[in-house]
Coordinates of C-alpha atoms and ligand atoms in Angstrom, one line a residue:
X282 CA 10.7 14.4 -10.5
X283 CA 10.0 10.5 -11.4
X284 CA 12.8 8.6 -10.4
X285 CA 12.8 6.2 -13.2
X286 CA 13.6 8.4 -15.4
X287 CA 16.6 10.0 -13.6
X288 CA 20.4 9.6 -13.4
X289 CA 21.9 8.9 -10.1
X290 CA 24.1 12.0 -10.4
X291 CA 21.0 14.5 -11.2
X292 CA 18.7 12.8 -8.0
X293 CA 22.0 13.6 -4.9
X294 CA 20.6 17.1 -4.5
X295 CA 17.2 15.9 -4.0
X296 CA 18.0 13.7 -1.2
X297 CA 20.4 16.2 0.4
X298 CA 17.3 18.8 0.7
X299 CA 14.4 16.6 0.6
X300 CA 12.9 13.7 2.3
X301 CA 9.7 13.4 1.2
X302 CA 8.8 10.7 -1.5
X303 CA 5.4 9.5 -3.7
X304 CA 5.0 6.1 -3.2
X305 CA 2.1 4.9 -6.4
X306 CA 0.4 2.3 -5.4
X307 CA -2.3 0.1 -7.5
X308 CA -3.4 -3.3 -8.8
X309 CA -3.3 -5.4 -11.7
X310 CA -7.2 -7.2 -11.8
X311 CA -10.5 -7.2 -13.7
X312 CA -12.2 -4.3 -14.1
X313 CA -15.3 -4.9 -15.7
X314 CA -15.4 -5.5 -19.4
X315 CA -14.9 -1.9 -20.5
X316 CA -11.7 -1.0 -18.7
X317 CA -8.2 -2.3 -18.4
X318 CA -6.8 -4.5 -15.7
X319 CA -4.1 -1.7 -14.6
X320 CA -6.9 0.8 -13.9
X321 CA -5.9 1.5 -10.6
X322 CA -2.2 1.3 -11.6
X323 CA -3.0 4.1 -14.0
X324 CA -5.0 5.8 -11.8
X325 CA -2.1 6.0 -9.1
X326 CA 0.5 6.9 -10.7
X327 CA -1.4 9.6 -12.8
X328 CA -2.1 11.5 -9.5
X329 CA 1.5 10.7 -8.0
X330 CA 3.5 12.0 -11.6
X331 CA 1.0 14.9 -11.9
X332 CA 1.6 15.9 -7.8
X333 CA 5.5 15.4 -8.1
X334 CA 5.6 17.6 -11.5
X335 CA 3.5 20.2 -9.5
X336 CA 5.8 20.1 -6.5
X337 CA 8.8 18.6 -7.3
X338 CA 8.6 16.3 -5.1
X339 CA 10.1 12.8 -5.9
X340 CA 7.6 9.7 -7.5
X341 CA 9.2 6.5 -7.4
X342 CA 8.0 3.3 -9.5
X343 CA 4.8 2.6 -9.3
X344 CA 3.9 -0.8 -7.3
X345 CA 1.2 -2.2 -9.9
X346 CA 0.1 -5.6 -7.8
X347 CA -1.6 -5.5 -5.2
X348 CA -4.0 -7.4 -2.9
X349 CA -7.0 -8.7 -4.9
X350 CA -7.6 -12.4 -4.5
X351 CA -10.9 -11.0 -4.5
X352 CA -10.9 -10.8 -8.1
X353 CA -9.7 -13.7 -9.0
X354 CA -12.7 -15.7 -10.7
X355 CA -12.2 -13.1 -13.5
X356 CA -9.3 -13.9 -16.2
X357 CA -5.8 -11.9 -16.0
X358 CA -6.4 -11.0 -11.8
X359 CA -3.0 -10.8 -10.5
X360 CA -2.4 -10.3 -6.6
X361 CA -0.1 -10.8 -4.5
X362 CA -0.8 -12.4 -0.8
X363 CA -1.5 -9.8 1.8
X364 CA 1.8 -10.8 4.0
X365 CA 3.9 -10.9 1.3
X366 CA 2.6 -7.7 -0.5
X367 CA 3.2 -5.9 3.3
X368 CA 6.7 -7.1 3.4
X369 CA 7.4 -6.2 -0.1
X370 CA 6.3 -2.7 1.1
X371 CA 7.7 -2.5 3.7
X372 CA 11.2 -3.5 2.8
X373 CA 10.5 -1.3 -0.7
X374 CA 9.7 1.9 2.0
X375 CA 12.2 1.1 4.3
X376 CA 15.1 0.9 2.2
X377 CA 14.2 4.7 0.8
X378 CA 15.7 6.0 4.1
X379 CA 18.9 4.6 3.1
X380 CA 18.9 7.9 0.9
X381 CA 17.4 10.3 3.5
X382 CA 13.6 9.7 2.5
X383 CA 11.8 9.5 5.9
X384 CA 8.0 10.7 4.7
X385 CA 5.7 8.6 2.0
X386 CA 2.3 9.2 0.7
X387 CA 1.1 5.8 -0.9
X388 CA -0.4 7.4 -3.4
X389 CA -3.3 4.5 -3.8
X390 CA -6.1 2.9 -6.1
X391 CA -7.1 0.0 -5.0
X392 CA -9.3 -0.7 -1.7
X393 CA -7.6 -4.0 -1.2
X394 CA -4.6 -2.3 -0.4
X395 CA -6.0 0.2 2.1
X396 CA -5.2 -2.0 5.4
X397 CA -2.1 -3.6 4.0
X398 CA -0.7 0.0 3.4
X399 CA -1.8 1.2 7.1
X400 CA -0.1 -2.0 8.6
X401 CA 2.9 -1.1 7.1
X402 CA 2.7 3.2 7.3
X403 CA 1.8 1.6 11.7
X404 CA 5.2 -0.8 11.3
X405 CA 7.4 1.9 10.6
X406 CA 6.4 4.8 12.2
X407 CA 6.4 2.5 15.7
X408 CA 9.7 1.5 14.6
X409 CA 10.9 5.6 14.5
X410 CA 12.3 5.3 11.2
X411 CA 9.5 6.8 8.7
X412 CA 6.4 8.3 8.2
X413 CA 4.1 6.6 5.7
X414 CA 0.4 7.6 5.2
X415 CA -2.1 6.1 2.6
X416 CA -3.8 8.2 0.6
X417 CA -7.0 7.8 -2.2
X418 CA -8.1 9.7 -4.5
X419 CA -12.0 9.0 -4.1
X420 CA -11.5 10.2 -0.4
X421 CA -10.2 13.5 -0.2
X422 CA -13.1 14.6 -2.9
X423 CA -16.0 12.5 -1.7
X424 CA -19.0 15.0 -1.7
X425 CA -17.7 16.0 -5.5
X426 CA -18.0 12.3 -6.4
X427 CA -21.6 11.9 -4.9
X428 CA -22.6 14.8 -6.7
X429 CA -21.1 14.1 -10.2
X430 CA -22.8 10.8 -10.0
X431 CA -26.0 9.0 -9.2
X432 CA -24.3 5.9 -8.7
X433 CA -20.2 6.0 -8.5
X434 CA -19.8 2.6 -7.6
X435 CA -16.9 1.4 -5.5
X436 CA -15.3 -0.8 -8.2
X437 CA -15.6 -0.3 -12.1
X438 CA -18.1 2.1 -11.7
X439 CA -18.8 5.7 -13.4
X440 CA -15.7 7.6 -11.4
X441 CA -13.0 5.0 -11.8
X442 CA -14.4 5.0 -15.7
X443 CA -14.1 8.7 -16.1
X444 CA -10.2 8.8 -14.9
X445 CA -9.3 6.3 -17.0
X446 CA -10.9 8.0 -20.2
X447 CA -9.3 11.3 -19.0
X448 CA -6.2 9.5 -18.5
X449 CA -5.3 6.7 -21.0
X450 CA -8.9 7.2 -23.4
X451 CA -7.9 4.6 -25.8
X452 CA -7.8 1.9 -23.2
X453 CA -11.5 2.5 -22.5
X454 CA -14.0 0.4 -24.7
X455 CA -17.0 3.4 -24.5
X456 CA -19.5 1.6 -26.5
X457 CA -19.0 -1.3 -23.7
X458 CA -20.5 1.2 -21.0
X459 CA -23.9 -0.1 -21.0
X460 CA -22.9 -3.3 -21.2
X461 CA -21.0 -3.0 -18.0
X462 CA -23.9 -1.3 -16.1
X463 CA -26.8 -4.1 -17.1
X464 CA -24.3 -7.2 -16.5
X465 CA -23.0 -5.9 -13.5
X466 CA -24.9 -4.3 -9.8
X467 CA -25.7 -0.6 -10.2
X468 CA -27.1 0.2 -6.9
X469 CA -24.1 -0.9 -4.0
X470 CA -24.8 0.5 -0.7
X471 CA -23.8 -1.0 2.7
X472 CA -26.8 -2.9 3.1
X473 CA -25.5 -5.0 -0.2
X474 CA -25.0 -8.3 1.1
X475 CA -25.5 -8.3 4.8
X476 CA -27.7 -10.9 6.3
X477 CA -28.1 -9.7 10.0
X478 CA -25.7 -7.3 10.1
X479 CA -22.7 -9.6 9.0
X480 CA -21.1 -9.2 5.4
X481 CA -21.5 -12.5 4.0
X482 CA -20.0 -12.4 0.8
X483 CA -16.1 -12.7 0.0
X484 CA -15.4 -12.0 -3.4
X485 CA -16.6 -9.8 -6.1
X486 CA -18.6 -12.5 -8.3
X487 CA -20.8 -12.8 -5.3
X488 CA -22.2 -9.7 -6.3
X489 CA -21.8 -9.2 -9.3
X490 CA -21.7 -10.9 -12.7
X491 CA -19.1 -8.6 -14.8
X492 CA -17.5 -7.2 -12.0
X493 CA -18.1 -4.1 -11.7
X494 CA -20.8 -1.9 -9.7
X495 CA -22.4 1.6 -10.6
X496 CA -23.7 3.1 -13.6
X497 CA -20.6 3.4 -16.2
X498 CA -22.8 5.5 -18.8
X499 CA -22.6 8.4 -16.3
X500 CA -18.8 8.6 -17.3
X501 CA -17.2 10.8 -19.6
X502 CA -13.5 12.2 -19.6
X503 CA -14.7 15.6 -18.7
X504 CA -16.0 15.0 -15.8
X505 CA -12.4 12.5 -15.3
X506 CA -10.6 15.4 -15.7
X507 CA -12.3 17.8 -13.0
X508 CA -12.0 15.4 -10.3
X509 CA -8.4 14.7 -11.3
X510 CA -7.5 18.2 -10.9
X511 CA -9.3 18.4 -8.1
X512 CA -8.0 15.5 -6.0
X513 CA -4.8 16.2 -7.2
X514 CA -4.9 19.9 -5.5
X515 CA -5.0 17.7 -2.2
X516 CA -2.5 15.5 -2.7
X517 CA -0.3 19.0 -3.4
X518 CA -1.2 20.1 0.1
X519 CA -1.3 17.4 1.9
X520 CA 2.6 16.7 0.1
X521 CA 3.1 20.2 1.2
X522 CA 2.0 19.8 4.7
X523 CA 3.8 16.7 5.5
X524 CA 6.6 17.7 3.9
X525 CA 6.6 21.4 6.8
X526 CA 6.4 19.0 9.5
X527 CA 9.0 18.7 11.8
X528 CA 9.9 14.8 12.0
X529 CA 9.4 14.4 15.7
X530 CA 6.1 15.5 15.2
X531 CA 5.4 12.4 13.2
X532 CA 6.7 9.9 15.4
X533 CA 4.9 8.0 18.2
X534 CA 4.1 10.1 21.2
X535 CA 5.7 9.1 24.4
X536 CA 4.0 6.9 26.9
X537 CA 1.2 9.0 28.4
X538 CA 2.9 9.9 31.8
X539 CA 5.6 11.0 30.5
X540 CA 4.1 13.8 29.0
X541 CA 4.8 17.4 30.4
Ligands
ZN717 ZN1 -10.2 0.1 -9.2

């Protein structure tokens, strides 16, 4: 069920037997010259629509800007600031328990908003008012990924490309695919960067000139689709398993000694 589309009347049963909701979450910033700005926008809130239809669980609105000042040297970047994209969330995630919701998956994109998203899920939960957990795509099918691809690139690269072209395939500019791979940083490893161990670079143009890191001519909206379907067969379970667990089980554990 997506919750913009809804009438109030038609969404009162939901809240009286469920209180589980997908929370979409992406970005609005440069993604190399071959794919659109709201790539991880589209991205989210493909898997979060798709997961809901599957379940019928509920998918709110997705939160298209995120944290990405990282970006900004390249035109059309739009963040937010870290403490005010938190509180944002937070008050946005919060206020959902005003209609019984008290378990969110941040359905994610965007890598930026990993730590932001934890601070909040951390804020809550220690407050006893709601579970939130973050969860990414890329992570629940990495082996798939490192075998579909040579070089998957965390930003721009051959996997984010593929979704998109499964996804939205006329906001994809394919005969821009090499183009992307020779002006941008194919090979990106953990070594990229670090002088002595420390990670000396900030932003995104210190690595790269087009923004974008992989190799995009591995990508094709075949292979998009496969690891859609099969990161979206997670996010079904793990909505299904959060949604079976008692809520005291999600809530802080006592103070160590109190424990019988
Ligand atoms: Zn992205």
């Amino acid at each position: 069920m997506y919750l913009g589309d809804t009438a109030w009347p038609d969404l009162e049963q939901y809240f009286q037997q469920e209180s589980l909701a997908l929370v979409p979450v992406g970005s609005t910033e440069q993604h190399g010259p071959h794919l659109p700005e709201a790539t991880d926008a589209i991205i989210a809130e493909g898997f979060a629509r798709e997961a809901a239809r599957r379940t019928g669980y509920l998918c709110t609105p997705t939160i298209d800007i995120g944290v990405s000042p990282h970006h900004r040297q390249f035109y059309g970047t739009t963040w937010a600031d870290a403490p005010a994209f938190r509180t944002y969330v937070e008050s946005i995630t919060r206020n959902l328990t005003e209609h019984g919701i008290d378990r969110v998956i941040y359905v994610n994109a965007h890598g930026g908003n990993v730590e932001h998203l934890r601070e909040v899920g951390r804020r809550l939960r220690d407050d006893n008012e709601l579970y939130a957990i973050e969860w990414m795509w890329d992570e629940s099918i990495r082996e798939r990924i490192e075998a579909a691809f040579d070089s998957p690139g965390p930003h721009g690269g051959p996997k984010e490309t593929s979704l998109v072209w499964h996804l939205e395939p006329e906001l994809v500019h394919t005969d821009r695919l090499e183009q992307a791979r020779d002006g941008g940083l194919v090979e990106f490893g953990g070594d990229t960067g670090r002088v002595h161990g420390a990670r000396t670079f900030y932003d995104s143009i210190d690595n790269t000139d087009n923004g974008v890191l992989g190799d995009q001519t591995d990508a094709s909206a075949g292979v998009g689709a496969e690891l859609f379907a099969a990161a979206c067969d997670h996010l079904v379970e793990l909505s299904e398993w959060l949604a079976a667990r008692p809520f005291d089980a999600l809530m802080p554990e006592s103070h160590v000694s109190e424990r019988s």
